[in-house]
């Protein structure tokens, strides 16, 4: 099993450009999450999903959109990238049962110029 | 919403000594508290977790304690080793959200 994978690993964007980050998991997990990690700020929750077709806002949702059309995939979109969105983005997934371990993807390093 | 505070932000200990990292949370309904370790350039990985109906949990050199009344929980690492050097994150879960603290960078000094 590949676990949680993220595409791409690195990306450089210009201000105003758009892009989509893909997260895929092969563990049949119901819950999926997107976090951003900035120096000294820890992991901040952007959006999450508790199942196919459902999404919800986290701590810092502004400037991002998400979709969960398939159970195994969770997409994070930036419609008009800003330098403040320069960060490392981590996806994570967990089983439906409460209090289970989050499995993280390897991360995507995004730079917005 | 939930807010998780973590201290200290940086911690240096001599190899072989103990390290303690503390976290507080704001939402009394939070019921699950994991700790993650992140090595440089790697993804966070779970090292230990505790549920709200338990006061303490131990796994070899790592232990976590939870005080629900005071809404704080702590990570204890004994007999620290060089490979313990990393950033450690605490987190609290309420319903479907898991909120993380800002992390503690642990340095193990030779």
mmCIF file of C-alpha atoms in Angstrom:
data_model
loop_
_atom_site.group_PDB
_atom_site.id
_atom_site.type_symbol
_atom_site.label_atom_id
_atom_site.label_comp_id
_atom_site.label_asym_id
_atom_site.label_seq_id
_atom_site.Cartn_x
_atom_site.Cartn_y
_atom_site.Cartn_z
ATOM 1 C CA UNK A 1 0.000 0.000 0.000
ATOM 2 C CA UNK A 2 1.224 3.482 -0.850
ATOM 3 C CA UNK A 3 -0.579 5.069 2.119
ATOM 4 C CA UNK A 4 -1.134 8.790 1.568
ATOM 5 C CA UNK A 5 0.434 10.368 -1.500
ATOM 6 C CA UNK A 6 0.532 13.992 -2.644
ATOM 7 C CA UNK A 7 1.045 15.509 -6.064
ATOM 8 C CA UNK A 8 3.086 17.548 -6.854
ATOM 9 C CA UNK A 9 6.020 17.513 -4.417
ATOM 10 C CA UNK A 10 7.168 21.022 -5.338
ATOM 11 C CA UNK A 11 5.623 23.906 -7.233
ATOM 12 C CA UNK A 12 6.443 27.546 -7.927
ATOM 13 C CA UNK A 13 3.592 29.858 -8.892
ATOM 14 C CA UNK A 14 3.303 33.483 -9.798
ATOM 15 C CA UNK A 15 0.846 35.685 -7.933
ATOM 16 C CA UNK A 16 -2.614 35.261 -9.390
ATOM 17 C CA UNK A 17 -2.039 31.837 -10.899
ATOM 18 C CA UNK A 18 -4.196 28.899 -9.929
ATOM 19 C CA UNK A 19 -3.359 25.313 -9.128
ATOM 20 C CA UNK A 20 -4.723 22.144 -7.583
ATOM 21 C CA UNK A 21 -2.970 19.895 -5.099
ATOM 22 C CA UNK A 22 -3.978 16.260 -5.155
ATOM 23 C CA UNK A 23 -4.080 13.969 -2.149
ATOM 24 C CA UNK A 24 -4.762 10.281 -2.581
ATOM 25 C CA UNK A 25 -5.061 7.495 -0.010
ATOM 26 C CA UNK A 26 -5.456 3.759 -0.536
ATOM 27 C CA UNK A 27 -6.436 2.840 3.029
ATOM 28 C CA UNK A 28 -10.185 3.302 2.557
ATOM 29 C CA UNK A 29 -10.193 6.088 5.128
ATOM 30 C CA UNK A 30 -13.317 8.170 5.530
ATOM 31 C CA UNK A 31 -11.727 11.323 6.929
ATOM 32 C CA UNK A 32 -9.257 13.480 5.037
ATOM 33 C CA UNK A 33 -7.596 16.768 5.987
ATOM 34 C CA UNK A 34 -5.505 19.535 4.471
ATOM 35 C CA UNK A 35 -2.990 21.408 6.648
ATOM 36 C CA UNK A 36 -0.459 24.090 5.952
ATOM 37 C CA UNK A 37 2.805 24.294 7.850
ATOM 38 C CA UNK A 38 4.692 27.534 8.285
ATOM 39 C CA UNK A 39 7.776 28.134 10.454
ATOM 40 C CA UNK A 40 6.766 28.673 14.070
ATOM 41 C CA UNK A 41 3.068 28.198 13.294
ATOM 42 C CA UNK A 42 2.688 24.457 13.539
ATOM 43 C CA UNK A 43 0.116 22.672 11.415
ATOM 44 C CA UNK A 44 -2.990 24.714 10.690
ATOM 45 C CA UNK A 45 -6.136 23.043 9.423
ATOM 46 C CA UNK A 46 -7.386 24.465 6.119
ATOM 47 C CA UNK A 47 -10.331 22.223 5.194
ATOM 48 C CA UNK A 48 -11.383 18.699 5.961
ATOM 49 C CA UNK A 49 -13.825 16.052 4.777
ATOM 50 C CA UNK A 50 -15.691 13.389 6.723
ATOM 51 C CA UNK A 51 -16.736 11.450 3.650
ATOM 52 C CA UNK A 52 -17.189 11.420 -0.095
ATOM 53 C CA UNK A 53 -19.055 14.509 -1.248
ATOM 54 C CA UNK A 54 -18.664 16.418 2.035
ATOM 55 C CA UNK A 55 -16.236 19.167 3.015
ATOM 56 C CA UNK A 56 -15.926 21.594 5.918
ATOM 57 C CA UNK A 57 -13.846 24.621 6.857
ATOM 58 C CA UNK A 58 -10.941 24.449 9.238
ATOM 59 C CA UNK A 59 -8.964 27.195 10.963
ATOM 60 C CA UNK A 60 -7.601 28.999 7.874
ATOM 61 C CA UNK A 61 -9.915 28.300 4.895
ATOM 62 C CA UNK A 62 -9.775 31.665 3.121
ATOM 63 C CA UNK A 63 -8.238 31.565 -0.351
ATOM 64 C CA UNK A 64 -8.650 27.794 -0.683
ATOM 65 C CA UNK A 65 -11.329 25.475 -2.003
ATOM 66 C CA UNK A 66 -11.583 21.702 -1.750
ATOM 67 C CA UNK A 67 -13.454 18.841 -3.304
ATOM 68 C CA UNK A 68 -13.972 15.194 -2.372
ATOM 69 C CA UNK A 69 -15.611 13.618 -5.397
ATOM 70 C CA UNK A 70 -14.082 10.216 -4.711
ATOM 71 C CA UNK A 71 -13.459 8.668 -1.327
ATOM 72 C CA UNK A 72 -9.769 8.147 -2.006
ATOM 73 C CA UNK A 73 -9.027 11.660 -3.293
ATOM 74 C CA UNK A 74 -9.094 15.073 -1.660
ATOM 75 C CA UNK A 75 -8.244 18.077 -3.829
ATOM 76 C CA UNK A 76 -7.043 21.465 -2.568
ATOM 77 C CA UNK A 77 -7.427 24.383 -4.963
ATOM 78 C CA UNK A 78 -5.901 27.830 -5.016
ATOM 79 C CA UNK A 79 -7.894 30.001 -7.410
ATOM 80 C CA UNK A 80 -5.636 33.065 -7.291
ATOM 81 C CA UNK A 81 -2.390 32.364 -5.486
ATOM 82 C CA UNK A 82 -0.878 34.973 -3.155
ATOM 83 C CA UNK A 83 2.620 35.138 -1.609
ATOM 84 C CA UNK A 84 0.996 34.533 1.809
ATOM 85 C CA UNK A 85 0.116 31.045 0.576
ATOM 86 C CA UNK A 86 3.765 30.087 0.301
ATOM 87 C CA UNK A 87 3.944 27.106 2.618
ATOM 88 C CA UNK A 88 4.323 23.363 2.946
ATOM 89 C CA UNK A 89 0.976 21.631 2.536
ATOM 90 C CA UNK A 90 0.253 18.311 4.191
ATOM 91 C CA UNK A 91 -2.663 16.029 3.568
ATOM 92 C CA UNK A 92 -3.746 13.472 6.157
ATOM 93 C CA UNK A 93 -6.363 10.763 6.452
ATOM 94 C CA UNK A 94 -7.893 8.701 9.226
ATOM 95 C CA UNK A 95 -10.501 5.989 9.712
ATOM 96 C CA UNK A 96 -14.132 6.711 10.444
ATOM 97 C CA UNK A 97 -13.927 5.535 14.037
ATOM 98 C CA UNK A 98 -13.107 8.304 16.452
ATOM 99 C CA UNK A 99 -9.692 8.847 17.948
ATOM 100 C CA UNK A 100 -7.684 7.128 15.302
ATOM 101 C CA UNK A 101 -4.235 7.946 14.021
ATOM 102 C CA UNK A 102 -3.856 10.487 11.253
ATOM 103 C CA UNK A 103 -1.609 9.304 8.441
ATOM 104 C CA UNK A 104 0.183 12.134 6.698
ATOM 105 C CA UNK A 105 1.329 12.487 3.121
ATOM 106 C CA UNK A 106 4.901 13.569 2.288
ATOM 107 C CA UNK A 107 3.942 17.208 1.772
ATOM 108 C CA UNK A 108 3.928 19.698 -1.104
ATOM 109 C CA UNK A 109 6.253 22.676 -0.965
ATOM 110 C CA UNK A 110 4.572 25.618 -2.668
ATOM 111 C CA UNK A 111 6.240 28.943 -3.396
ATOM 112 C CA UNK A 112 4.230 31.892 -4.666
ATOM 113 C CA UNK A 113 6.313 34.693 -6.154
ATOM 114 C CA UNK B 1 -13.230 26.704 18.431
ATOM 115 C CA UNK B 2 -10.431 24.701 19.924
ATOM 116 C CA UNK B 3 -7.126 26.386 20.699
ATOM 117 C CA UNK B 4 -3.996 24.437 21.629
ATOM 118 C CA UNK B 5 -1.040 26.137 23.293
ATOM 119 C CA UNK B 6 2.321 24.339 23.415
ATOM 120 C CA UNK B 7 5.421 25.131 25.489
ATOM 121 C CA UNK B 8 8.302 25.517 25.225
ATOM 122 C CA UNK B 9 8.922 26.356 21.583
ATOM 123 C CA UNK B 10 12.524 25.167 21.884
ATOM 124 C CA UNK B 11 14.030 22.718 24.359
ATOM 125 C CA UNK B 12 17.623 21.563 24.754
ATOM 126 C CA UNK B 13 18.503 18.650 27.019
ATOM 127 C CA UNK B 14 21.628 16.618 27.642
ATOM 128 C CA UNK B 15 21.629 13.153 26.183
ATOM 129 C CA UNK B 16 20.322 10.757 28.793
ATOM 130 C CA UNK B 17 18.252 13.394 30.605
ATOM 131 C CA UNK B 18 14.468 13.709 30.450
ATOM 132 C CA UNK B 19 12.443 16.118 28.319
ATOM 133 C CA UNK B 20 8.972 17.422 29.098
ATOM 134 C CA UNK B 21 6.699 19.273 26.681
ATOM 135 C CA UNK B 22 3.411 20.763 27.858
ATOM 136 C CA UNK B 23 0.174 21.631 26.088
ATOM 137 C CA UNK B 24 -3.083 23.221 27.116
ATOM 138 C CA UNK B 25 -6.374 23.139 25.276
ATOM 139 C CA UNK B 26 -9.447 25.321 25.481
ATOM 140 C CA UNK B 27 -12.413 23.112 24.546
ATOM 141 C CA UNK B 28 -13.484 20.812 27.366
ATOM 142 C CA UNK B 29 -15.294 18.617 24.813
ATOM 143 C CA UNK B 30 -12.001 17.548 23.203
ATOM 144 C CA UNK B 31 -11.513 13.862 23.852
ATOM 145 C CA UNK B 32 -8.399 12.686 22.047
ATOM 146 C CA UNK B 33 -4.854 13.975 22.355
ATOM 147 C CA UNK B 34 -2.137 12.696 20.010
ATOM 148 C CA UNK B 35 1.534 13.606 19.883
ATOM 149 C CA UNK B 36 3.444 13.702 16.609
ATOM 150 C CA UNK B 37 7.154 13.741 15.865
ATOM 151 C CA UNK B 38 8.467 15.433 12.746
ATOM 152 C CA UNK B 39 12.042 15.037 11.623
ATOM 153 C CA UNK B 40 13.586 17.579 9.288
ATOM 154 C CA UNK B 41 12.052 17.394 5.827
ATOM 155 C CA UNK B 42 9.760 14.516 6.788
ATOM 156 C CA UNK B 43 6.065 14.131 7.463
ATOM 157 C CA UNK B 44 4.641 14.118 11.019
ATOM 158 C CA UNK B 45 4.279 10.676 12.547
ATOM 159 C CA UNK B 46 2.266 9.626 15.563
ATOM 160 C CA UNK B 47 4.362 8.593 18.568
ATOM 161 C CA UNK B 48 1.746 8.296 21.292
ATOM 162 C CA UNK B 49 -1.830 9.299 21.992
ATOM 163 C CA UNK B 50 -4.230 9.398 24.910
ATOM 164 C CA UNK B 51 -8.000 9.426 25.212
ATOM 165 C CA UNK B 52 -9.946 11.573 27.622
ATOM 166 C CA UNK B 53 -10.933 8.647 29.847
ATOM 167 C CA UNK B 54 -7.296 7.845 30.660
ATOM 168 C CA UNK B 55 -4.902 9.823 32.859
ATOM 169 C CA UNK B 56 -1.591 8.391 31.733
ATOM 170 C CA UNK B 57 -0.157 6.207 29.000
ATOM 171 C CA UNK B 58 3.348 4.887 28.567
ATOM 172 C CA UNK B 59 5.243 3.341 25.679
ATOM 173 C CA UNK B 60 8.856 2.489 26.483
ATOM 174 C CA UNK B 61 10.687 5.803 26.985
ATOM 175 C CA UNK B 62 7.671 7.930 26.094
ATOM 176 C CA UNK B 63 4.734 8.784 28.320
ATOM 177 C CA UNK B 64 1.808 11.150 28.127
ATOM 178 C CA UNK B 65 -0.242 12.491 31.030
ATOM 179 C CA UNK B 66 -3.631 14.174 30.835
ATOM 180 C CA UNK B 67 -5.329 16.430 33.372
ATOM 181 C CA UNK B 68 -8.861 16.997 32.121
ATOM 182 C CA UNK B 69 -9.801 19.329 34.935
ATOM 183 C CA UNK B 70 -6.948 21.687 34.156
ATOM 184 C CA UNK B 71 -7.179 20.984 30.415
ATOM 185 C CA UNK B 72 -3.534 20.239 29.959
ATOM 186 C CA UNK B 73 -1.468 17.280 28.818
ATOM 187 C CA UNK B 74 2.243 16.604 28.694
ATOM 188 C CA UNK B 75 4.760 14.495 26.824
ATOM 189 C CA UNK B 76 7.613 12.956 28.792
ATOM 190 C CA UNK B 77 10.667 11.453 27.120
ATOM 191 C CA UNK B 78 13.123 9.690 29.416
ATOM 192 C CA UNK B 79 16.736 8.688 28.739
ATOM 193 C CA UNK B 80 16.860 10.926 25.692
ATOM 194 C CA UNK B 81 18.918 9.831 22.701
ATOM 195 C CA UNK B 82 20.284 11.713 19.666
ATOM 196 C CA UNK B 83 17.504 10.312 17.475
ATOM 197 C CA UNK B 84 14.950 12.063 19.679
ATOM 198 C CA UNK B 85 16.033 15.385 18.139
ATOM 199 C CA UNK B 86 13.021 16.591 16.140
ATOM 200 C CA UNK B 87 9.985 18.856 16.293
ATOM 201 C CA UNK B 88 7.141 17.549 18.443
ATOM 202 C CA UNK B 89 3.515 18.572 18.032
ATOM 203 C CA UNK B 90 0.640 18.056 20.396
ATOM 204 C CA UNK B 91 -2.931 18.085 19.154
ATOM 205 C CA UNK B 92 -6.479 17.949 20.444
ATOM 206 C CA UNK B 93 -9.483 16.454 18.741
ATOM 207 C CA UNK B 94 -13.070 17.603 19.163
ATOM 208 C CA UNK B 95 -15.618 15.920 16.892
ATOM 209 C CA UNK B 96 -14.042 15.791 13.436
ATOM 210 C CA UNK B 97 -11.383 18.466 13.835
ATOM 211 C CA UNK B 98 -7.831 17.910 14.997
ATOM 212 C CA UNK B 99 -6.078 21.120 16.021
ATOM 213 C CA UNK B 100 -2.323 21.220 16.518
ATOM 214 C CA UNK B 101 -0.045 23.209 18.787
ATOM 215 C CA UNK B 102 2.771 25.239 17.258
ATOM 216 C CA UNK B 103 5.435 22.668 17.983
ATOM 217 C CA UNK B 104 8.516 22.230 20.167
ATOM 218 C CA UNK B 105 11.944 21.856 18.654
ATOM 219 C CA UNK B 106 13.859 19.390 20.822
ATOM 220 C CA UNK B 107 17.662 19.388 20.691
ATOM 221 C CA UNK B 108 19.543 16.529 22.322
ATOM 222 C CA UNK B 109 22.994 17.738 23.338
ATOM 223 C CA UNK B 110 25.945 15.293 23.335
#
